The first five atom37 places (N, CA, C, CB, O) and aatype in JSON, in Angstrom:
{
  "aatype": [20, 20, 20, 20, 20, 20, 20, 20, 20, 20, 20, 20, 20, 20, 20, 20, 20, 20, 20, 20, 20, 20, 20, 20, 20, 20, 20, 20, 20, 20, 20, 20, 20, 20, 20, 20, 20, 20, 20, 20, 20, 20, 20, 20, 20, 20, 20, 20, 20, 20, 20, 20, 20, 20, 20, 20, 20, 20, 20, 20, 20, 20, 20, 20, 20, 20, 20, 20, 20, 20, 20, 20, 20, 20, 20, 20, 20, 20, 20, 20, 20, 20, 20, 20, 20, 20, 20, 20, 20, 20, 20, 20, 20, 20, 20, 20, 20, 20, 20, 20, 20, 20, 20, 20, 20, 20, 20, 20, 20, 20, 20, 20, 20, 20, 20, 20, 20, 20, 20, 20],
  "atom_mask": [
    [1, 1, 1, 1, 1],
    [1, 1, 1, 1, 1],
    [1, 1, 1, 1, 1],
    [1, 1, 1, 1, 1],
    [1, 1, 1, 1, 1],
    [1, 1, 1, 1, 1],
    [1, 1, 1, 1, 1],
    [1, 1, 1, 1, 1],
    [1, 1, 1, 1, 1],
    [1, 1, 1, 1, 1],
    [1, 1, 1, 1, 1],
    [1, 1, 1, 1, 1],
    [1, 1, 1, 1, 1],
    [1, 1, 1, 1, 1],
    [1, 1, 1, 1, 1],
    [1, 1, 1, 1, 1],
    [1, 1, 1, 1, 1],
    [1, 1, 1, 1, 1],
    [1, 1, 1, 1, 1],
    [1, 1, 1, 1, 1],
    [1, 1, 1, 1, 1],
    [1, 1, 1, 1, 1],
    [1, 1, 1, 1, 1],
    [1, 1, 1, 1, 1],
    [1, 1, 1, 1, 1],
    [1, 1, 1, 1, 1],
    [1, 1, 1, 1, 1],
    [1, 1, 1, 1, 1],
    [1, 1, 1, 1, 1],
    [1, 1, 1, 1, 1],
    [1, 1, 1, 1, 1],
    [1, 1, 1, 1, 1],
    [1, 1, 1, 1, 1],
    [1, 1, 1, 1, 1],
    [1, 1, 1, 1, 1],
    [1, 1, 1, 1, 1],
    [1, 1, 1, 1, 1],
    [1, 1, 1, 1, 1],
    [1, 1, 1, 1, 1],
    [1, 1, 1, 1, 1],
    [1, 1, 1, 1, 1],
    [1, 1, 1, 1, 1],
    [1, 1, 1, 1, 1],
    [1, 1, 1, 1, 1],
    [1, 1, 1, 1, 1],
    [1, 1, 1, 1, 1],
    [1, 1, 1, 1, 1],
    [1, 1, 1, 1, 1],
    [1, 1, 1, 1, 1],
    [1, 1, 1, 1, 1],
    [1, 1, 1, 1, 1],
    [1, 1, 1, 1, 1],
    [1, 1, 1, 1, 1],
    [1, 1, 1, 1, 1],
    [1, 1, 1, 1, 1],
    [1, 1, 1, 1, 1],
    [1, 1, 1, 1, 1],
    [1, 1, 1, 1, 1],
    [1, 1, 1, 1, 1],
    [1, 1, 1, 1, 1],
    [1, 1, 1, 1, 1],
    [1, 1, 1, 1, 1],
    [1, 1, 1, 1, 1],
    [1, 1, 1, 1, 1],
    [1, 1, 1, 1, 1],
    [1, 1, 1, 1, 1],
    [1, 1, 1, 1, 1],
    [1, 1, 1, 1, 1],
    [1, 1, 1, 1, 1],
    [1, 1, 1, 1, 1],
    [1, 1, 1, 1, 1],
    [1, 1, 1, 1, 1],
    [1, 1, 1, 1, 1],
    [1, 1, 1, 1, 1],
    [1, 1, 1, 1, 1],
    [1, 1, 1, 1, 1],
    [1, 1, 1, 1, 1],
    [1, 1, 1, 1, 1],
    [1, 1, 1, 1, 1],
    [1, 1, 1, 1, 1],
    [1, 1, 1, 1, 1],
    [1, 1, 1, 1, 1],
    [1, 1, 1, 1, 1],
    [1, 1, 1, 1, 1],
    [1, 1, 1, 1, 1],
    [1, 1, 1, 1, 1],
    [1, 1, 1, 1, 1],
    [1, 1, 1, 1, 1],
    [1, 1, 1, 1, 1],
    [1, 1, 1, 1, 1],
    [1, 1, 1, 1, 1],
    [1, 1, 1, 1, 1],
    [1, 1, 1, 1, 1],
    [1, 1, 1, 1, 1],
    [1, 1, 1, 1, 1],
    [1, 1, 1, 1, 1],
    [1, 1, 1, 1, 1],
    [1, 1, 1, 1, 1],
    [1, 1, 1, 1, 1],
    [1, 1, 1, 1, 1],
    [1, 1, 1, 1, 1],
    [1, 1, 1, 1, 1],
    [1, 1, 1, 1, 1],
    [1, 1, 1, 1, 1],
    [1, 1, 1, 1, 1],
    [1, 1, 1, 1, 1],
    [1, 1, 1, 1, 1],
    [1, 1, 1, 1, 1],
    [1, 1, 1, 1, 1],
    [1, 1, 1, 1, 1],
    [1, 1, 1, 1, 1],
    [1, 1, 1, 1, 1],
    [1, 1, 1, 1, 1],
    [1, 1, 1, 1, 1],
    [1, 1, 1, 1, 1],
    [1, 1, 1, 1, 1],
    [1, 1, 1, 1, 1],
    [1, 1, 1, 1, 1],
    [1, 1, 1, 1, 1],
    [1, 1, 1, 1, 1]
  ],
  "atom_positions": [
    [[-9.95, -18.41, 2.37], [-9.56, -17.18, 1.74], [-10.44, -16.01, 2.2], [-9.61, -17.33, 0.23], [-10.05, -14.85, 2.25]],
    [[-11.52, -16.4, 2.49], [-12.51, -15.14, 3.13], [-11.79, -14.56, 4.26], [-14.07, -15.65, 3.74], [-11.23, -13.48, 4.05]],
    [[-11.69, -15.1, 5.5], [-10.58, -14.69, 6.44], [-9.08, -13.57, 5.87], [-10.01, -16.26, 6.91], [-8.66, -12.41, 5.93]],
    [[-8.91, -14.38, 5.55], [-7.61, -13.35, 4.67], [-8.0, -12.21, 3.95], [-6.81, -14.12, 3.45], [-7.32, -11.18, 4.01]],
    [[-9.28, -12.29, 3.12], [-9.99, -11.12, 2.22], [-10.2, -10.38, 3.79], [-11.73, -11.61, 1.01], [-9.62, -9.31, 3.97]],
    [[-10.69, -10.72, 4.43], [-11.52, -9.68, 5.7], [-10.06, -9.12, 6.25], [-12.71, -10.74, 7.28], [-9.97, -7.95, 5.89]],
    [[-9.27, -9.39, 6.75], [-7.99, -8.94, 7.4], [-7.7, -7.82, 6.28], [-6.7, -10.25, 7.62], [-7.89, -6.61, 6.42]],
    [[-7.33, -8.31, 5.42], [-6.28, -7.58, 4.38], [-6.7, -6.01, 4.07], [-6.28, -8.45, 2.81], [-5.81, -5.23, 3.76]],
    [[-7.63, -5.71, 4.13], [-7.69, -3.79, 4.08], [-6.66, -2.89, 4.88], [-9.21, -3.18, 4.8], [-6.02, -1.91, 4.5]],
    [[-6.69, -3.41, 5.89], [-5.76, -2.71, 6.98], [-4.25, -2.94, 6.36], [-5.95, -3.49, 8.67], [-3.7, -1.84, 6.45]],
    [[-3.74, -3.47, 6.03], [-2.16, -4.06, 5.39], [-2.34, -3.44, 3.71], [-1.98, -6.35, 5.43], [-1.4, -2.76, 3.28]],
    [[-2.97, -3.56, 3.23], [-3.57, -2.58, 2.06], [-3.74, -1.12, 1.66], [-4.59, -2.79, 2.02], [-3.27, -0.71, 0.59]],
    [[-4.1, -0.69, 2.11], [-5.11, 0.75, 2.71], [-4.88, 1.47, 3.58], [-6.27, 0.58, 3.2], [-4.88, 0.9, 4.67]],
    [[-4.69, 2.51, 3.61], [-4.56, 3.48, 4.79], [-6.4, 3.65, 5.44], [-3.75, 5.24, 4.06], [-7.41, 3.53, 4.75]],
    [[-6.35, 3.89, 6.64], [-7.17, 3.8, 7.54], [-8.68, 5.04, 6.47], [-6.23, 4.38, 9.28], [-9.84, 4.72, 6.2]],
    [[-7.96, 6.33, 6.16], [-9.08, 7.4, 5.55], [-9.3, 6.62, 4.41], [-8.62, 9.09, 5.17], [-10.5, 6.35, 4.39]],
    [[-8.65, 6.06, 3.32], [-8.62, 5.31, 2.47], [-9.99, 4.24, 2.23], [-7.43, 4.78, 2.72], [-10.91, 4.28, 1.42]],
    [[-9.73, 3.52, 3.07], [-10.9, 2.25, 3.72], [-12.2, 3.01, 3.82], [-10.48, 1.53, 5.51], [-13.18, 2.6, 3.21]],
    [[-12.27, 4.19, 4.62], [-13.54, 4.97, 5.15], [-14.27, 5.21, 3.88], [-13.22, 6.44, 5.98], [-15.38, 4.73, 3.61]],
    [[-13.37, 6.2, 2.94], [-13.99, 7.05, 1.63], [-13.73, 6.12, 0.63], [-13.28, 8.61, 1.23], [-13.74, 6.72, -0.45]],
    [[-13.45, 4.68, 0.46], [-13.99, 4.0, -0.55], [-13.99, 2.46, -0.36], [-13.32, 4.4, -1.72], [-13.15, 1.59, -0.59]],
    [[-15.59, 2.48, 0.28], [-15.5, 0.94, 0.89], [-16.24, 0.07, -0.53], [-16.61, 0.72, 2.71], [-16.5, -1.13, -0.58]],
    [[-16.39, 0.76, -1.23], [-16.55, -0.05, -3.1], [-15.39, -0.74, -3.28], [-16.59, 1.14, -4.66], [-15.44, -1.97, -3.27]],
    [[-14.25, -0.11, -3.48], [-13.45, -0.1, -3.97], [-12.63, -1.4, -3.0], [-13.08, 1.28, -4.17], [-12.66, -2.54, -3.45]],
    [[-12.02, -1.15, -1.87], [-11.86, -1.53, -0.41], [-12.72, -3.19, -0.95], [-12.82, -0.15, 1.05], [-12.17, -4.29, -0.95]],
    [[-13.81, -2.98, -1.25], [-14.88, -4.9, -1.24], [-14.5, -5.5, -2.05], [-16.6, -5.16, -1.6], [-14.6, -6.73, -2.01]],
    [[-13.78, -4.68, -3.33], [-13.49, -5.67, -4.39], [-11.89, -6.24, -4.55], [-13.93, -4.98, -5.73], [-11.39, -7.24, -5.06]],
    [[-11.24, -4.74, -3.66], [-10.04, -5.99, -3.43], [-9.85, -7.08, -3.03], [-9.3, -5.85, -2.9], [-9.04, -7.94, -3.37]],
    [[-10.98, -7.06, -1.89], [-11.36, -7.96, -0.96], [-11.6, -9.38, -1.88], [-12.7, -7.36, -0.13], [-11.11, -10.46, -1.55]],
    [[-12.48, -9.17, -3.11], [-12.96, -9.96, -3.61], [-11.96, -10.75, -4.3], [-13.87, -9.51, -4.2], [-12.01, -11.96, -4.51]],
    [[-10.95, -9.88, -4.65], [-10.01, -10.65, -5.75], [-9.36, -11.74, -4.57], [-8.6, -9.43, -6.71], [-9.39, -12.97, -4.57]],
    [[-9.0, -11.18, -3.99], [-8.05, -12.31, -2.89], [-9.07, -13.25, -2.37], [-7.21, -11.5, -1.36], [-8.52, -14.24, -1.88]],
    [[-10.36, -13.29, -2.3], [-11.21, -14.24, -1.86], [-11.69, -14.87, -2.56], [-11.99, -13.96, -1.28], [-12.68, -15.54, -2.24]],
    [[-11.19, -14.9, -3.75], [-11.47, -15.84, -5.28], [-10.74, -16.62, -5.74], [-11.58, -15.23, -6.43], [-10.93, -17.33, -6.73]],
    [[-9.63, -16.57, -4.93], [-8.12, -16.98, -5.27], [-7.95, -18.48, -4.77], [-6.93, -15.92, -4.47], [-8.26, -18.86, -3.64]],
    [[-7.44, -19.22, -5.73], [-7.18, -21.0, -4.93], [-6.65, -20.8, -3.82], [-6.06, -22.19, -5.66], [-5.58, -20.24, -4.03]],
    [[-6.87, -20.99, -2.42], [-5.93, -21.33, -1.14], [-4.74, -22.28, -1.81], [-6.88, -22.26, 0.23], [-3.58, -22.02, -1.49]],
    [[-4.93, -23.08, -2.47], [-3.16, -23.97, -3.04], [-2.59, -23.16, -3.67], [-3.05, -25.38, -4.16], [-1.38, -23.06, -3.46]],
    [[-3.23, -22.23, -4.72], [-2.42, -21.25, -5.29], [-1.88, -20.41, -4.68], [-2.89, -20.68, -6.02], [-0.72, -20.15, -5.01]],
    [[-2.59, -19.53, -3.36], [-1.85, -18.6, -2.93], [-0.93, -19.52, -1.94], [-2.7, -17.38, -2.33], [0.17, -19.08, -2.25]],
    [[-0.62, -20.77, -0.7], [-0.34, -21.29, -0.48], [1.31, -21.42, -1.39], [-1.36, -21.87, -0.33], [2.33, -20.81, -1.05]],
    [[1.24, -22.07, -2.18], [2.27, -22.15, -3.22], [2.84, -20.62, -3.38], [1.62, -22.78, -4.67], [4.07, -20.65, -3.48]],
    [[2.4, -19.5, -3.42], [3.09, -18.7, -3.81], [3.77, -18.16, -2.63], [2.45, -17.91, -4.57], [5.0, -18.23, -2.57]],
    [[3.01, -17.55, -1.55], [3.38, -17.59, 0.03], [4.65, -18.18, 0.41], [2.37, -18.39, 0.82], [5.54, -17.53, 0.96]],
    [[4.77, -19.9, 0.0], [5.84, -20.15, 0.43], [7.02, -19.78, -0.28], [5.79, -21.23, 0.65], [8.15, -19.57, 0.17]],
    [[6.47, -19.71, -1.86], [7.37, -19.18, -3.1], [8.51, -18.15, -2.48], [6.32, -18.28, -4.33], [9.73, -18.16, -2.6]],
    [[7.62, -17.23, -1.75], [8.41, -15.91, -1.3], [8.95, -15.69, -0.08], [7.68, -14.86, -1.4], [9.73, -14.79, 0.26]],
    [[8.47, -16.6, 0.59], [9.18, -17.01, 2.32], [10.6, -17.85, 1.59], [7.8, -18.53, 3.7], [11.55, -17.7, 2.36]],
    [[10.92, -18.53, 0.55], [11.73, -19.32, 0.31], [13.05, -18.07, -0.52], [10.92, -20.67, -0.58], [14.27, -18.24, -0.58]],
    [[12.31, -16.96, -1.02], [12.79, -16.9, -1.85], [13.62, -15.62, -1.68], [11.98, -17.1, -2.75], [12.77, -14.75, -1.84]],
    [[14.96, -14.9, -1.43], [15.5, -14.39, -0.92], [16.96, -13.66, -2.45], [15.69, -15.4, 0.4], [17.99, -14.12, -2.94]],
    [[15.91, -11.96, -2.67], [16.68, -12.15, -4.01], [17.44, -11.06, -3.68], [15.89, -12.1, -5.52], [18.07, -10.55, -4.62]],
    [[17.6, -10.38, -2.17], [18.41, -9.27, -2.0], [19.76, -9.13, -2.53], [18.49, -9.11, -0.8], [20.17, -8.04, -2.95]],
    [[20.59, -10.35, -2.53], [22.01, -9.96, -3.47], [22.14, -9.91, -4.96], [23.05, -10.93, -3.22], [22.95, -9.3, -5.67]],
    [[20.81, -10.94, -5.35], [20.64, -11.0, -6.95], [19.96, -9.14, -7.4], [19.17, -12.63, -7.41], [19.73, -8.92, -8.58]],
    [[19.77, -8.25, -6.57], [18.94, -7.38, -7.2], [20.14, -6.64, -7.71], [17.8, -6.59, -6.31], [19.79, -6.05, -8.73]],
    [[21.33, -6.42, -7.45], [22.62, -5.74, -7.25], [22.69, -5.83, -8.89], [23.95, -6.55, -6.16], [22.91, -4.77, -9.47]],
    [[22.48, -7.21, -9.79], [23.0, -7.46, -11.24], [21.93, -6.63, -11.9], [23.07, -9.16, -11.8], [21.82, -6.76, -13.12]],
    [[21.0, -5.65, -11.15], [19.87, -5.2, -12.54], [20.49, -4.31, -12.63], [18.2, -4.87, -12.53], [21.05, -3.73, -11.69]],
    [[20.53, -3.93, -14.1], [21.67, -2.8, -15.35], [20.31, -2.3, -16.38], [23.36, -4.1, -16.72], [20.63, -1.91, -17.5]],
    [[18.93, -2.3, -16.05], [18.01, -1.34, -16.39], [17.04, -0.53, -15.65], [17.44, -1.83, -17.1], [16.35, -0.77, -14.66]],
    [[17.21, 0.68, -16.54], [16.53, 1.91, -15.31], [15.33, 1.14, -14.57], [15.71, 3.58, -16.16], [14.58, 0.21, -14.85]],
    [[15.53, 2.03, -13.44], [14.46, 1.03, -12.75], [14.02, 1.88, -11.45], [15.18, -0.62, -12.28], [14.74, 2.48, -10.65]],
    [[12.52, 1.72, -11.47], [11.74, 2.75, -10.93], [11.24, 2.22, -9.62], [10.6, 3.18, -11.87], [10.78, 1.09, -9.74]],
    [[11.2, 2.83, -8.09], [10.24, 2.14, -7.01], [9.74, 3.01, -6.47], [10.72, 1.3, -6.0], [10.13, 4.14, -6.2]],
    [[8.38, 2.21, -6.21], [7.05, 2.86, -6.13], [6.81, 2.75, -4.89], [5.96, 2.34, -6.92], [5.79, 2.05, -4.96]],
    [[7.04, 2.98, -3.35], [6.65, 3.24, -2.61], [5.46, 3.9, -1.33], [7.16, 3.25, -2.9], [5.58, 4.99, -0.78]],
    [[4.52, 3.05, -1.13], [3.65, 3.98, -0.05], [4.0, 4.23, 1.24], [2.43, 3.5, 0.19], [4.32, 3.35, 2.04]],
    [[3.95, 5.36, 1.48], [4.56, 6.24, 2.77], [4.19, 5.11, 4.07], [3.59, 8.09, 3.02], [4.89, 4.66, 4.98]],
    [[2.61, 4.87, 3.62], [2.27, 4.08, 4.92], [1.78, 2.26, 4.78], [0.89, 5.02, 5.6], [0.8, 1.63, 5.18]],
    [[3.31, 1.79, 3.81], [2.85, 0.44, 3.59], [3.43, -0.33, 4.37], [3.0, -0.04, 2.38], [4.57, -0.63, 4.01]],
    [[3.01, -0.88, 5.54], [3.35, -2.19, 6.5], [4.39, -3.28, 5.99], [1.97, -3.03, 6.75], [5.33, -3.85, 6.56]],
    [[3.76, -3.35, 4.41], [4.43, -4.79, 4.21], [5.54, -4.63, 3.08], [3.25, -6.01, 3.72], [6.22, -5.65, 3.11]],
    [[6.02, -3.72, 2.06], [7.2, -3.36, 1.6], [7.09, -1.95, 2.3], [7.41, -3.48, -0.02], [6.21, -1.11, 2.1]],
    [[8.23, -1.86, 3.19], [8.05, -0.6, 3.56], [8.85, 0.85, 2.74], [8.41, -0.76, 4.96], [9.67, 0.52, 1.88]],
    [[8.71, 2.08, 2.91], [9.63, 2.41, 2.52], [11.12, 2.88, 2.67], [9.21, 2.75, 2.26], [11.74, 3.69, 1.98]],
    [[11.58, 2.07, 3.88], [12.92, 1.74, 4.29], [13.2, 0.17, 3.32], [12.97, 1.58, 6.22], [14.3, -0.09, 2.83]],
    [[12.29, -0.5, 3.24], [12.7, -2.08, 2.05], [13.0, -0.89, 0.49], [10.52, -3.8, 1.66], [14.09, -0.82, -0.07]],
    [[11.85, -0.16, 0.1], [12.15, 0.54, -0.75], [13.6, 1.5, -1.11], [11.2, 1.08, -0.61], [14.22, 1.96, -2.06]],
    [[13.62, 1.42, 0.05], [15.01, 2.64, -0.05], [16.28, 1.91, 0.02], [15.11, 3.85, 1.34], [17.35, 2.44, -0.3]],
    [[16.17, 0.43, 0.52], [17.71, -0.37, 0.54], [17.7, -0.84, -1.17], [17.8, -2.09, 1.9], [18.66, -0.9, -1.93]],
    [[16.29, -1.14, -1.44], [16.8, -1.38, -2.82], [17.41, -0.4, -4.0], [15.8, -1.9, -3.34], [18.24, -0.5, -4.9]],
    [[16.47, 0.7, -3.44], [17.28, 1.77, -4.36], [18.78, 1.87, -4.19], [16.76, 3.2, -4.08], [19.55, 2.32, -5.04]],
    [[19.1, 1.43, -3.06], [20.74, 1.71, -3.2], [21.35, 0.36, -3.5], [21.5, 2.36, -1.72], [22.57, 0.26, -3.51]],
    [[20.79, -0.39, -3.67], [21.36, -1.81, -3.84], [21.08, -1.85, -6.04], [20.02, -3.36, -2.52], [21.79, -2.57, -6.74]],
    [[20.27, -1.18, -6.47], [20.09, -1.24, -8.15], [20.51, 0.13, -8.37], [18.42, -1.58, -8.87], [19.92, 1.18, -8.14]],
    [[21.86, -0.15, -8.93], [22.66, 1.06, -9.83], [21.76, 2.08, -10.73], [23.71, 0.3, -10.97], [21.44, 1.76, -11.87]],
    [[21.4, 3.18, -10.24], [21.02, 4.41, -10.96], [19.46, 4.15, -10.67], [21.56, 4.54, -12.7], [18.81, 4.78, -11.51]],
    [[18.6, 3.43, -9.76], [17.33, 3.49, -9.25], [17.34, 4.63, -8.86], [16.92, 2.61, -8.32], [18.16, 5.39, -8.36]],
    [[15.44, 4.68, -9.4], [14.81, 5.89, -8.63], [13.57, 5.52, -7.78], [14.37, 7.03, -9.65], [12.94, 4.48, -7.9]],
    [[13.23, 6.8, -6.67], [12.21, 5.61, -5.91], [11.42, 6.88, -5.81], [12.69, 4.54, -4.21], [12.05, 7.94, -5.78]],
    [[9.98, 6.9, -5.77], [8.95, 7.32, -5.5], [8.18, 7.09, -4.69], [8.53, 7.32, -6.11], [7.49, 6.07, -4.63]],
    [[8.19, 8.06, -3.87], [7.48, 7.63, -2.31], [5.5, 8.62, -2.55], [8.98, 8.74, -0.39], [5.34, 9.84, -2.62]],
    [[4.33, 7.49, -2.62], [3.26, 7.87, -2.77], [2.77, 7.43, -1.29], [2.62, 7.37, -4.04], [3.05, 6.48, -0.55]],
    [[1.69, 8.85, -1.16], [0.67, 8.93, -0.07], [-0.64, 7.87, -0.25], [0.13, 10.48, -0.05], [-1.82, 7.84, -0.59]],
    [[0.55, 6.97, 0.29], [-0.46, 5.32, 0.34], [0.0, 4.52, 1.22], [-0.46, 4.27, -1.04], [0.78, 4.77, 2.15]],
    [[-0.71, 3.11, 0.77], [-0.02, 2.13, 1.44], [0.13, 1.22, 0.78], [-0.45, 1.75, 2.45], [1.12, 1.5, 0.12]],
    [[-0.36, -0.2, 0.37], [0.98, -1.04, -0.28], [-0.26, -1.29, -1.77], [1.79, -3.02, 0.96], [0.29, -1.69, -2.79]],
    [[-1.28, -1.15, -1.84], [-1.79, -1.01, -3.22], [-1.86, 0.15, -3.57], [-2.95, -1.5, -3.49], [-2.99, 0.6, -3.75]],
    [[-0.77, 0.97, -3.75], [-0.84, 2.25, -4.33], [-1.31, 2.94, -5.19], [-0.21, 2.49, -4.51], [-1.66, 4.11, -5.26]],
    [[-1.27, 1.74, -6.15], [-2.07, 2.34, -7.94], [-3.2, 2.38, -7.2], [-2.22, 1.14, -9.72], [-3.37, 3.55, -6.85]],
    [[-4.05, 1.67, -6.79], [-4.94, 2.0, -6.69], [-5.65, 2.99, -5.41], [-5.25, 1.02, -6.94], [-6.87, 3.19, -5.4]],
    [[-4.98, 3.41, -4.64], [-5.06, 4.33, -3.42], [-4.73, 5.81, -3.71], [-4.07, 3.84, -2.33], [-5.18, 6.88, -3.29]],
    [[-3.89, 5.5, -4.49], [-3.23, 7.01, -4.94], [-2.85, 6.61, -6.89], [-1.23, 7.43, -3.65], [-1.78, 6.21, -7.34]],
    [[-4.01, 6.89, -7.6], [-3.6, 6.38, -8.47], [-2.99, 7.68, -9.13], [-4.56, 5.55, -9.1], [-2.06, 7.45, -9.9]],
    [[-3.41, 9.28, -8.92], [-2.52, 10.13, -9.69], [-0.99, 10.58, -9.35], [-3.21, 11.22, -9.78], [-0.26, 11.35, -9.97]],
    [[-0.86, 10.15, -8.65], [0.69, 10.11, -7.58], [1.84, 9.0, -8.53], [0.22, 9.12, -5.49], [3.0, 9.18, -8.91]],
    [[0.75, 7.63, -8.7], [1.45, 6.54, -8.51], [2.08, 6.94, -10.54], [0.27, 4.81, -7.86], [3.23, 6.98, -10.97]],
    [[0.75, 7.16, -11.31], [0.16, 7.55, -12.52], [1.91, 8.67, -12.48], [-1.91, 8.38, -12.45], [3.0, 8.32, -12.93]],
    [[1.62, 9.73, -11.92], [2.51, 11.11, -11.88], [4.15, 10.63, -11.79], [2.04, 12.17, -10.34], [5.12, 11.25, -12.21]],
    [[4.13, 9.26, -11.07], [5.65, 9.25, -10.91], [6.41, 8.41, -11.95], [6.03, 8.7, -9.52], [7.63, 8.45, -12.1]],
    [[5.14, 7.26, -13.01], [5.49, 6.42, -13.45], [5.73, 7.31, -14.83], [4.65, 5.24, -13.26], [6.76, 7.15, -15.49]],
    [[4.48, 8.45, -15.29], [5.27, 9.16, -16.36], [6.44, 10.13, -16.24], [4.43, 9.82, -17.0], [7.02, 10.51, -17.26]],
    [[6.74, 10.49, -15.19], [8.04, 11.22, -14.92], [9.3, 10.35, -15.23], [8.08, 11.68, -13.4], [10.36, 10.82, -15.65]],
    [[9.05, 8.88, -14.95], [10.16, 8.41, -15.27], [9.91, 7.77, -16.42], [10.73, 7.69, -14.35], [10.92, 7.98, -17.09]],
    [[9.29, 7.24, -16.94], [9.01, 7.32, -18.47], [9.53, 8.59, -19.31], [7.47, 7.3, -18.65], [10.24, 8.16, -20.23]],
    [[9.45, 9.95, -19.34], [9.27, 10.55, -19.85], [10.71, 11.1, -19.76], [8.18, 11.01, -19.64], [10.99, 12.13, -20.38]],
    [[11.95, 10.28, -18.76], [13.09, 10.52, -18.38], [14.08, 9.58, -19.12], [13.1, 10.46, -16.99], [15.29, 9.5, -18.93]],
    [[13.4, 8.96, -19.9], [14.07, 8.65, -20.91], [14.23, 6.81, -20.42], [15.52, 9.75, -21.06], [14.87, 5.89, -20.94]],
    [[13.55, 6.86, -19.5], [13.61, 5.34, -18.71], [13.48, 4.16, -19.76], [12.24, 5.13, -17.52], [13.5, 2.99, -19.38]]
  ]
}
């Protein structure tokens, strides 16, 4: 899991991101390097197996996506098919990358009470 903790900033994080908060940046690090290898193992395959693009079509509650401009791994073209695939989605595109709350937390913070506050 250390290997994987060391990779993962870059797929995480935007590049200025990493620079101006390598605190922050160590302890993500930490959570994923604390983690059972069988557990994440098991879940890994969970989601290589698991394929819910036609099931997303049946969600019938408001429903919000949170997007970072510069996330590798849901991008926001994955973000944007789902919005058109869940009836009356809204999507929010934040100046991040795929841990957004925490990269951009007043963005992420700004879009989640807008749609809260929209009667969501």
């Amino acid at each position: 899991m250390a290997e994987l903790a060391a990779s993962s900033p870059g797929r995480w994080f935007t590049e200025p991101f990493i620079a101006a908060q390598p605190t922050l940046v160590a302890a993500a690090q930490g959570w994923i390097a604390g983690i059972a290898p069988e557990g994440y193992a098991a879940c890994c395959e969970a989601l290589a197996q698991a394929d819910l693009r036609g099931a997303i079509t049946g969600i019938r509650v408001p429903t919000l996506l949170i997007a970072g401009a510069s996330d590798p791994v849901t991008t926001v073209a994955d973000a944007q098919a789902m919005e058109r695939a869940i009836a009356g989605a809204r999507l929010a595109e934040v100046p991040a990358s795929h841990l957004s709350n925490l990269e951009a937390p007043v963005a992420f913070g700004d879009a989640l009470a807008a749609f809260l506050a929209a009667g969501a």
